[in-house]
Tab-separated table of C-alpha atoms in Angstrom:
chain	number	residue	atom	x	y	z
A	28	MET	CA	100.503	116.903	69.100
A	29	ASN	CA	96.674	117.883	69.865
A	30	GLN	CA	95.749	121.257	69.619
A	31	ASN	CA	92.577	122.706	69.872
A	32	ASN	CA	92.119	126.490	70.327
A	33	LYS	CA	94.627	127.516	72.767
A	34	SER	CA	94.833	123.376	74.486
A	35	ILE	CA	97.993	122.054	73.851
A	36	GLN	CA	98.631	118.392	74.279
A	37	LEU	CA	101.586	115.979	73.301
A	38	GLN	CA	101.168	112.717	72.015
A	39	PRO	CA	102.143	110.032	74.596
A	40	GLY	CA	105.533	108.830	74.709
A	41	LEU	CA	109.053	109.965	75.542
A	42	SER	CA	112.016	110.999	73.718
A	43	VAL	CA	114.321	113.637	72.316
A	44	GLU	CA	111.790	115.416	70.343
A	45	VAL	CA	109.338	115.598	72.842
A	46	ILE	CA	111.657	116.960	75.225
A	47	LYS	CA	112.579	119.643	72.667
A	48	LYS	CA	109.142	120.596	72.305
A	49	ILE	CA	108.595	120.915	75.841
A	50	SER	CA	111.523	123.268	75.817
A	51	GLU	CA	110.175	125.164	72.579
A	52	LEU	CA	106.773	125.732	74.166
A	53	LYS	CA	108.709	126.948	77.094
A	54	ASN	CA	110.903	128.988	75.308
A	55	GLU	CA	113.756	128.509	77.326
A	56	PRO	CA	117.481	129.398	77.074
A	57	GLU	CA	119.824	126.717	75.630
A	58	TRP	CA	121.447	126.097	78.848
A	59	MET	CA	117.840	124.591	80.266
A	60	LEU	CA	117.409	122.644	77.308
A	61	ASN	CA	120.975	121.125	77.520
A	62	ILE	CA	120.283	120.394	81.104
A	63	ARG	CA	116.992	118.392	79.927
A	64	LEU	CA	118.591	116.452	77.081
A	65	ALA	CA	121.576	115.322	79.586
A	66	ALA	CA	118.908	114.179	82.135
A	67	TYR	CA	117.008	112.150	79.440
A	68	GLU	CA	120.007	110.312	78.427
A	69	LYS	CA	120.894	109.515	81.959
A	70	PHE	CA	117.129	108.307	82.600
A	71	ASN	CA	117.683	105.897	79.808
A	72	LEU	CA	120.515	104.339	81.640
A	73	LEU	CA	119.335	104.366	85.105
A	74	LYS	CA	117.129	101.263	86.358
A	75	ASN	CA	114.350	101.373	88.578
A	76	PRO	CA	115.125	101.194	92.245
A	77	THR	CA	115.764	97.984	93.638
A	78	SER	CA	117.065	98.391	96.796
A	79	TRP	CA	114.567	100.780	98.129
A	80	GLY	CA	110.911	101.071	97.777
A	81	PRO	CA	108.386	99.003	95.958
A	82	ASP	CA	108.360	97.428	92.758
A	83	LEU	CA	108.221	100.049	89.792
A	84	SER	CA	109.101	97.720	87.069
A	85	PHE	CA	105.184	97.587	85.524
A	86	ILE	CA	105.511	101.296	84.422
A	87	ASP	CA	105.104	101.786	80.824
A	88	PHE	CA	106.655	105.292	80.093
A	89	ASP	CA	105.528	105.322	76.578
A	90	LYS	CA	101.833	105.693	77.574
A	91	TYR	CA	102.131	108.764	79.575
A	92	ILE	CA	101.577	112.561	77.943
A	93	TYR	CA	104.319	114.719	79.324
A	94	TYR	CA	103.098	117.770	78.479
A	95	ALA	CA	99.329	118.822	78.456
A	96	SER	CA	97.939	122.795	78.784
A	97	SER	CA	94.163	123.323	78.701
A	98	LEU	CA	94.846	127.040	77.809
A	99	GLY	CA	98.189	126.696	76.376
A	100	GLU	CA	101.606	127.324	77.021
A	101	ASN	CA	103.040	129.864	79.306
A	102	TYR	CA	99.244	130.920	80.272
A	103	TYR	CA	99.872	132.910	83.768
A	104	LYS	CA	97.375	135.300	85.386
A	105	ASN	CA	97.907	137.371	88.511
A	106	SER	CA	93.689	138.063	88.526
A	107	TRP	CA	91.386	135.392	89.691
A	108	ASP	CA	88.388	137.021	87.418
A	109	GLU	CA	90.541	135.997	84.360
A	110	ILE	CA	90.967	132.426	84.792
A	111	PRO	CA	88.101	130.531	82.712
A	112	ASP	CA	85.378	129.121	84.826
A	113	GLU	CA	85.686	125.363	84.056
A	114	ILE	CA	89.231	125.498	85.837
A	115	LYS	CA	87.993	128.313	88.618
A	116	THR	CA	85.220	126.159	89.734
A	117	THR	CA	87.990	123.255	90.156
A	118	PHE	CA	89.932	125.429	92.028
A	119	GLU	CA	87.185	126.855	94.138
A	120	LYS	CA	85.789	123.463	95.297
A	121	LEU	CA	89.890	123.209	96.735
A	122	LYS	CA	88.923	126.825	98.698
A	123	VAL	CA	91.939	128.516	96.698
A	124	PRO	CA	90.655	132.317	96.377
A	125	GLU	CA	89.235	131.719	100.208
A	126	HIS	CA	92.258	130.481	101.379
A	127	GLU	CA	94.282	133.274	99.745
A	128	ALA	CA	92.387	136.004	101.049
A	129	LYS	CA	92.399	134.699	104.876
A	130	TYR	CA	95.282	132.739	105.388
A	131	PHE	CA	98.352	133.149	102.569
A	132	SER	CA	100.769	135.899	101.557
A	133	GLY	CA	100.951	134.246	98.117
A	134	VAL	CA	99.184	131.294	96.046
A	135	ASN	CA	100.381	129.494	93.166
A	136	SER	CA	98.150	127.265	90.958
A	137	GLN	CA	99.004	124.782	88.535
A	138	TYR	CA	97.040	122.828	86.116
A	139	ASP	CA	98.168	119.755	84.438
A	140	SER	CA	101.510	120.982	83.057
A	141	GLU	CA	101.385	124.859	83.614
A	142	THR	CA	100.887	127.138	86.144
A	143	ILE	CA	97.622	128.901	85.412
A	144	TYR	CA	97.225	131.462	88.531
A	145	HIS	CA	100.030	133.340	90.649
A	146	LYS	CA	99.121	136.205	93.338
A	147	LEU	CA	102.183	137.775	95.678
A	148	LYS	CA	101.020	140.229	98.253
A	149	THR	CA	102.569	143.575	97.790
A	150	GLU	CA	104.264	143.680	100.889
A	151	LEU	CA	106.259	140.759	99.975
A	152	ASP	CA	107.024	142.397	96.705
A	153	ASP	CA	108.367	145.155	99.007
A	154	LYS	CA	110.637	143.042	100.888
A	155	HIS	CA	111.918	141.208	97.757
A	156	VAL	CA	110.627	138.184	98.342
A	157	ILE	CA	110.717	136.028	95.016
A	158	PHE	CA	107.750	133.717	94.658
A	159	THR	CA	107.138	132.758	91.368
A	160	ASN	CA	106.816	129.423	88.943
A	161	ILE	CA	110.050	127.982	87.949
A	162	GLU	CA	109.836	128.983	84.260
A	163	THR	CA	109.563	132.492	84.964
A	164	ALA	CA	112.569	132.249	87.747
A	165	ILE	CA	114.999	130.993	84.538
A	166	LYS	CA	113.793	133.941	82.631
A	167	GLU	CA	113.945	136.737	85.169
A	168	TYR	CA	116.521	135.092	87.754
A	169	PRO	CA	118.770	132.881	85.521
A	170	GLU	CA	121.973	133.349	87.763
A	171	LEU	CA	120.054	132.295	90.953
A	172	VAL	CA	118.584	129.164	89.541
A	173	LYS	CA	121.787	128.301	87.683
A	174	LYS	CA	123.146	128.421	91.210
A	175	TYR	CA	120.735	125.956	93.043
A	176	PHE	CA	118.936	123.849	90.420
A	177	GLY	CA	119.639	120.500	90.385
A	178	LYS	CA	122.608	120.869	92.941
A	179	LEU	CA	120.776	119.137	96.167
A	180	VAL	CA	118.814	116.253	93.430
A	181	PRO	CA	121.019	115.920	90.782
A	182	PHE	CA	119.493	114.083	87.840
A	183	SER	CA	121.983	111.208	88.273
A	184	ASP	CA	120.332	110.690	91.792
A	185	ASN	CA	117.540	108.204	90.554
A	186	LYS	CA	115.246	107.405	87.781
A	187	TYR	CA	112.717	109.365	88.547
A	188	ALA	CA	114.666	112.500	89.299
A	189	ALA	CA	116.163	112.062	85.719
A	190	LEU	CA	112.615	111.728	84.565
A	191	ASN	CA	111.490	114.923	86.190
A	192	THR	CA	114.598	117.395	85.101
A	193	ALA	CA	114.255	115.917	81.495
A	194	VAL	CA	110.278	116.640	81.521
A	195	TRP	CA	109.795	119.576	84.011
A	196	SER	CA	106.806	121.655	83.578
A	197	GLY	CA	105.614	124.076	86.524
A	198	GLY	CA	106.387	124.192	90.049
A	199	SER	CA	107.452	126.785	92.471
A	200	PHE	CA	110.391	129.128	93.078
A	201	ILE	CA	111.086	130.703	96.212
A	202	TYR	CA	113.711	133.106	97.835
A	203	VAL	CA	113.095	134.865	101.239
A	204	PRO	CA	116.019	137.178	101.693
A	205	LYS	CA	118.108	137.227	104.861
A	206	ASN	CA	116.355	138.123	107.784
A	207	VAL	CA	113.093	138.313	106.220
A	208	LYS	CA	110.257	136.410	108.498
A	209	LEU	CA	107.133	135.390	106.590
A	210	ASP	CA	103.895	135.771	108.965
A	211	LYS	CA	101.535	134.037	106.792
A	212	PRO	CA	102.467	130.737	104.524
A	213	LEU	CA	102.901	130.650	100.704
A	214	GLN	CA	100.744	128.237	99.056
A	215	ALA	CA	100.923	125.924	95.778
A	216	TYR	CA	98.041	123.833	94.845
A	217	PHE	CA	98.773	121.029	92.001
A	218	ARG	CA	96.087	119.324	89.940
A	219	ILE	CA	96.424	116.533	87.340
A	220	ASN	CA	92.889	116.752	85.383
A	221	THR	CA	93.709	115.049	82.161
A	222	LYS	CA	93.661	111.559	81.643
A	223	SER	CA	97.151	109.556	81.830
A	224	VAL	CA	99.270	112.889	81.809
A	225	GLY	CA	102.022	113.026	83.632
A	226	GLN	CA	102.901	116.208	86.061
A	227	PHE	CA	106.523	116.722	86.772
A	228	GLU	CA	106.590	120.039	88.350
A	229	ARG	CA	109.908	121.093	89.878
A	230	THR	CA	110.324	123.242	92.929
A	231	LEU	CA	112.935	125.554	94.485
A	232	ILE	CA	113.017	126.859	97.715
A	233	ILE	CA	116.162	129.318	99.300
A	234	VAL	CA	115.335	130.688	102.649
A	235	ASP	CA	118.704	132.640	103.146
A	236	ASP	CA	120.220	133.439	106.457
A	237	GLY	CA	118.433	134.561	109.488
A	238	ALA	CA	114.710	134.114	107.346
A	239	TYR	CA	111.968	132.444	107.811
A	240	LEU	CA	108.885	130.730	105.483
A	241	HIS	CA	106.305	128.259	105.846
A	242	TYR	CA	105.325	126.748	102.639
A	243	ASN	CA	101.773	124.741	102.160
A	244	GLU	CA	101.156	122.320	99.196
A	245	GLY	CA	98.120	120.179	98.110
A	246	CYS	CA	97.777	117.914	95.496
A	247	THR	CA	94.505	116.302	93.874
A	248	ALA	CA	93.232	114.691	90.584
A	249	PRO	CA	90.065	113.290	89.572
A	250	ILE	CA	89.479	109.431	88.757
A	251	TYR	CA	90.379	107.683	85.708
A	252	ASP	CA	90.637	104.226	84.273
A	253	LYS	CA	94.176	104.694	83.542
A	254	ASN	CA	97.053	105.513	85.973
A	255	ASN	CA	98.499	109.218	85.941
A	256	LEU	CA	102.457	109.621	86.951
A	257	HIS	CA	103.258	112.111	88.985
A	258	ALA	CA	107.182	112.492	89.660
A	259	ALA	CA	108.044	115.683	91.358
A	260	VAL	CA	111.560	116.934	92.572
A	261	VAL	CA	111.857	119.781	95.489
A	262	GLU	CA	114.838	120.960	96.224
A	263	VAL	CA	115.231	123.395	100.071
A	264	PHE	CA	118.192	125.352	100.986
A	265	VAL	CA	117.917	126.442	104.367
A	266	GLY	CA	120.838	129.228	105.552
A	267	LYS	CA	122.250	129.728	109.028
A	268	ASN	CA	120.119	130.667	111.570
A	269	ALA	CA	117.004	130.111	109.078
A	270	HIS	CA	114.156	128.137	109.369
A	271	CYS	CA	111.666	126.506	106.863
A	272	ARG	CA	108.314	124.635	107.189
A	273	TYR	CA	107.244	122.439	104.365
A	274	SER	CA	103.470	121.342	105.084
A	275	THR	CA	101.770	118.990	102.459
A	276	ILE	CA	98.236	117.338	102.049
A	277	GLN	CA	98.103	115.271	98.991
A	278	ASN	CA	94.904	113.831	98.073
A	279	TRP	CA	95.674	111.682	95.070
A	280	SER	CA	92.382	109.994	93.546
A	281	ASP	CA	93.391	105.771	93.345
A	282	ASN	CA	95.066	106.094	89.884
A	283	VAL	CA	97.857	108.338	90.430
A	284	LEU	CA	101.833	106.648	90.790
A	285	ASN	CA	103.211	109.222	93.218
A	286	LEU	CA	107.145	109.236	92.946
A	287	VAL	CA	108.491	112.276	94.397
A	288	THR	CA	112.370	112.979	95.678
A	289	LYS	CA	112.330	115.614	98.364
A	290	ARG	CA	115.377	116.958	99.499
A	291	SER	CA	116.967	119.888	102.128
A	292	ILE	CA	120.189	120.780	103.545
A	293	VAL	CA	120.278	122.823	106.285
A	294	ASP	CA	123.125	125.297	107.434
A	295	THR	CA	124.658	126.437	110.940
A	296	ASN	CA	121.768	126.609	113.501
A	297	GLY	CA	119.082	126.319	110.680
A	298	ILE	CA	115.737	124.200	111.223
A	299	MET	CA	114.154	121.865	108.408
A	300	GLU	CA	110.499	120.932	108.947
A	301	TRP	CA	108.570	118.194	106.878
A	302	ILE	CA	104.822	117.999	107.837
A	303	ASP	CA	103.594	115.393	104.962
A	304	GLY	CA	100.131	114.161	104.763
A	305	ASN	CA	99.469	111.244	102.497
A	306	LEU	CA	96.174	110.216	101.150
A	307	GLY	CA	94.908	108.061	98.310
A	308	SER	CA	97.248	107.609	95.067
A	309	LYS	CA	97.453	104.039	93.769
A	310	LEU	CA	101.107	103.956	94.772
A	311	ASN	CA	102.850	106.239	97.049
A	312	MET	CA	106.629	106.381	97.185
A	313	LYS	CA	108.126	109.671	99.248
A	314	TYR	CA	110.720	110.065	101.844
A	315	PRO	CA	111.456	113.442	102.744
A	316	ALA	CA	115.402	114.088	103.208
A	317	THR	CA	116.980	116.340	105.294
A	318	ILE	CA	120.764	116.882	105.111
A	319	LEU	CA	121.969	118.507	108.656
A	320	LYS	CA	125.225	119.786	107.551
A	321	GLY	CA	125.809	122.847	109.875
A	322	ASP	CA	126.275	122.514	113.410
A	323	ASN	CA	123.500	122.471	115.761
A	324	SER	CA	121.308	122.073	112.683
A	325	ILE	CA	117.795	120.528	113.432
A	326	GLY	CA	115.612	117.973	111.085
A	327	LYS	CA	112.366	116.973	111.598
A	328	CYS	CA	109.619	115.021	109.836
A	329	ILE	CA	106.263	114.268	111.035
A	330	SER	CA	104.124	112.558	108.574
A	331	ILE	CA	100.572	110.271	107.878
A	332	ALA	CA	100.045	107.644	105.289
A	333	VAL	CA	96.541	106.103	104.963
A	334	ALA	CA	95.925	103.060	102.556
A	335	HIS	CA	92.905	101.521	101.616
A	336	LYS	CA	92.168	98.765	99.350
A	337	ASP	CA	94.622	98.628	96.197
A	338	VAL	CA	96.553	101.579	97.715
A	339	VAL	CA	100.397	101.154	98.667
A	340	GLN	CA	101.662	104.064	100.841
A	341	ASP	CA	105.460	103.426	101.247
A	342	ALA	CA	106.589	106.398	102.796
A	343	GLY	CA	108.959	107.333	105.461
A	344	ALA	CA	111.810	110.104	106.107
A	345	LYS	CA	115.509	110.295	105.525
A	346	MET	CA	117.970	112.106	107.926
A	347	ILE	CA	121.759	112.643	107.459
A	348	HIS	CA	123.737	114.130	110.292
A	349	ILE	CA	126.934	115.976	109.247
A	350	GLY	CA	127.391	118.751	111.439
A	351	ARG	CA	128.242	118.457	115.234
A	352	ASN	CA	125.293	118.608	118.057
A	353	THR	CA	122.688	117.916	114.941
A	354	ARG	CA	119.387	116.824	116.285
A	355	SER	CA	116.440	115.103	114.294
A	356	GLN	CA	113.287	113.723	114.826
A	357	ILE	CA	111.032	111.155	113.106
A	358	ILE	CA	107.030	110.593	113.664
A	359	SER	CA	105.606	108.362	111.143
A	360	LYS	CA	101.991	107.576	111.743
A	361	SER	CA	100.658	105.070	109.306
A	362	ILE	CA	96.864	103.506	109.215
A	363	ALA	CA	96.110	100.380	106.613
A	364	HIS	CA	92.474	99.494	106.338
A	365	ASN	CA	89.880	97.824	103.772
A	366	GLY	CA	92.981	95.321	102.766
A	367	GLY	CA	95.630	98.479	102.236
A	368	ASN	CA	99.224	98.404	102.622
A	369	ALA	CA	100.993	100.757	104.616
A	370	THR	CA	104.922	100.776	104.678
A	371	TYR	CA	107.599	102.888	106.793
A	372	ARG	CA	110.784	103.152	105.070
A	373	GLY	CA	113.455	105.379	106.415
A	374	LEU	CA	117.146	106.251	106.670
A	375	VAL	CA	119.109	107.786	109.659
A	376	LYS	CA	122.813	108.379	109.071
A	377	ILE	CA	124.862	109.738	111.609
A	378	ALA	CA	128.469	110.754	110.174
A	379	LYS	CA	131.821	110.405	111.919
A	380	THR	CA	131.721	114.094	111.878
A	381	ALA	CA	128.514	114.751	113.666
A	382	ILE	CA	129.571	114.494	117.518
A	383	ASN	CA	127.215	114.627	120.114
A	384	SER	CA	124.325	114.494	117.840
A	385	LYS	CA	120.895	112.981	118.397
A	386	ALA	CA	118.029	111.165	116.485
A	387	ASP	CA	114.469	109.601	117.428
A	388	VAL	CA	112.470	107.831	115.455
A	389	THR	CA	109.137	106.898	116.233
A	390	CYS	CA	106.825	104.313	113.879
A	391	ASP	CA	103.393	103.666	114.923
A	392	THR	CA	100.732	102.017	112.310
A	393	LEU	CA	97.146	101.392	113.272
A	394	LEU	CA	95.289	98.179	111.674
A	395	LEU	CA	91.794	98.574	110.946
A	396	ASP	CA	91.003	94.844	110.082
A	397	LYS	CA	92.834	91.670	109.419
A	398	PHE	CA	93.264	92.221	105.743
A	399	SER	CA	95.253	95.128	106.122
A	400	LYS	CA	99.195	95.149	105.861
A	401	SER	CA	102.114	96.998	107.083
A	402	ASP	CA	105.994	96.694	107.366
A	403	THR	CA	108.749	98.717	108.680
A	404	PHE	CA	112.057	99.123	107.020
A	405	PRO	CA	114.383	101.248	108.832
A	406	THR	CA	117.848	101.883	108.089
A	407	GLU	CA	120.212	103.281	110.662
A	408	GLU	CA	123.686	103.800	110.645
A	409	ILE	CA	125.752	105.696	113.467
A	410	TYR	CA	129.514	106.489	112.672
A	411	ASN	CA	130.782	108.015	116.019
A	412	LYS	CA	130.727	106.854	119.538
A	413	HIS	CA	129.118	110.443	120.906
A	414	SER	CA	125.979	110.155	119.323
A	415	SER	CA	122.622	108.441	120.160
A	416	LEU	CA	119.748	106.908	118.212
A	417	LYS	CA	116.330	106.004	119.730
A	418	HIS	CA	114.059	103.604	117.313
A	419	GLU	CA	110.410	103.015	118.550
A	420	ALA	CA	107.995	101.043	116.494
A	421	LYS	CA	104.386	99.777	117.596
A	422	VAL	CA	101.601	98.278	115.185
A	423	THR	CA	97.957	98.101	116.991
A	424	ASP	CA	94.560	97.787	116.037
A	425	LEU	CA	91.720	99.914	117.244
A	426	ASP	CA	91.296	99.745	120.974
A	427	GLN	CA	88.045	97.565	121.893
A	428	LYS	CA	87.511	99.407	125.240
A	429	ARG	CA	87.645	102.558	124.260
A	430	LEU	CA	85.642	101.496	121.471
A	431	PHE	CA	83.323	100.051	123.729
A	432	TYR	CA	83.728	103.074	126.139
A	433	LEU	CA	82.675	105.500	123.501
A	434	GLN	CA	79.751	103.561	122.567
A	435	SER	CA	78.807	103.273	125.772
A	436	LYS	CA	78.416	107.364	125.676
A	437	GLY	CA	75.751	107.297	122.840
A	438	ILE	CA	78.138	107.475	120.083
A	439	ASP	CA	77.425	105.269	117.226
A	440	PRO	CA	80.200	102.780	116.083
A	441	ILE	CA	81.304	104.885	113.026
A	442	THR	CA	81.824	108.016	114.630
A	443	ALA	CA	83.645	106.404	117.823
A	444	LYS	CA	85.948	104.545	115.311
A	445	GLN	CA	86.658	107.985	113.502
A	446	LEU	CA	87.238	109.327	116.766
A	447	LEU	CA	89.922	106.928	117.227
A	448	VAL	CA	91.641	107.225	114.312
A	449	LEU	CA	91.556	111.211	114.917
A	450	GLY	CA	93.281	110.599	117.956
A	451	PHE	CA	95.834	108.454	116.663
A	452	ILE	CA	97.050	111.060	114.173
A	453	GLN	CA	96.899	114.261	116.807
A	454	PRO	CA	100.570	114.259	116.603
A	455	PHE	CA	100.043	115.511	112.491
A	456	SER	CA	97.411	117.317	112.905
A	457	ASN	CA	98.659	119.371	116.060
A	458	GLU	CA	100.871	120.699	113.324
A	459	LEU	CA	98.481	122.197	110.924
A	460	PRO	CA	96.442	125.380	111.146
A	461	LEU	CA	93.255	124.857	112.071
A	462	GLU	CA	91.430	125.241	109.098
A	463	TYR	CA	93.683	122.351	107.413
A	464	VAL	CA	92.904	120.193	110.685
A	465	VAL	CA	89.336	120.806	109.579
A	466	GLU	CA	89.715	119.467	106.234
A	467	LEU	CA	91.953	116.802	106.737
A	468	ASN	CA	89.574	115.269	109.394
A	469	ARG	CA	87.219	115.449	106.803
A	470	LEU	CA	89.143	113.498	104.016
A	471	LEU	CA	90.206	110.997	106.527
A	472	LYS	CA	86.627	110.170	107.871
A	473	LEU	CA	85.792	109.844	104.210
A	474	ASP	CA	88.612	107.560	103.574
A	475	ILE	CA	88.290	105.065	106.325
A	476	ASN	CA	84.636	104.654	105.560
A	477	LYS	CA	85.563	103.352	101.880
């Protein structure tokens, strides 16, 4: 273990000793260590997925660092002034303080393996809203964590869920009590800042009956000559008549392997919305899933994926209908340019019990050159005769007539192309707050000009 002043960085490689050290650094109860060790045992038995997603056989798990903290273990501040200048500058570039003041009810910021800053507005404390990091939740709300942790994404689910459960560090814990509706979003930022480090945050969200939550998540990393591994797990529980919106714009650098398991379960009359933006990363493998367990529950996933040279975007969504009269909608927008590879992979399953249910899937891909690639791999299963599913898929290139029209009005070719791309993703950007649309447009312009 390397330790300089307060900084801590474990040596690369994965073992029982590494897992015990992570647990020791976090001063965890024995029951969580036991979960970690059982997950590690399962991780060693599970193979890389072969029937779902891209080839991951090239990953050498012994090359990654499974815990790194620039400020030591359990470094956790409620005042922005207490954050060291170097790290503060990094998050100020992401506009964390500005967004906190203007738009959010609470902010949670993670730097490599540890949460380094957290702030919750007093009025939410008064409403008994819990918004903290997962380590604090284990100590202060153990029974609540035990009730939900790993119940929706067990470590046996897949190899990367097992990996996350074994070495998780950081991530958000949110509990919104019954009938509490938050007017402003809660926000988390995840930053990978160390070469070859893995980030394995664990997010657990419970939106109780009649409650409403909008949760925003942002992800970034600098460019290194070696890959970083990001394998997160997200579990979202939506109660009766509750509503959760989970918005993500990830802007990983092209050396990040982003392998994420996100899953929600929705009770009667509940609503779950995933707004999922994917820019960058060497390989992105993410399919937010919604289990519509309760009658009249609704699931929605609107996503964009942008792939340029040496980037593989393998993304989509999963909708599982169990309750009667359930509704789901998947809108997938993919953009590939400069030889990028953008793939939609999705699952819609309407169970025998899901009478009178409806599913709607729309997959649109925009190819900006003849070198880029797009594939669509839908899996759709209906097990009763009283439900319906509609699927539309379309692959197009830039509309030359529209491009010519814009240029005839004095718009230069690069700006004209950008405008057409922004118009293509409008169904996604319409779901974002205005300040996020501005940032998304800026990032997209930078990406398509690579």
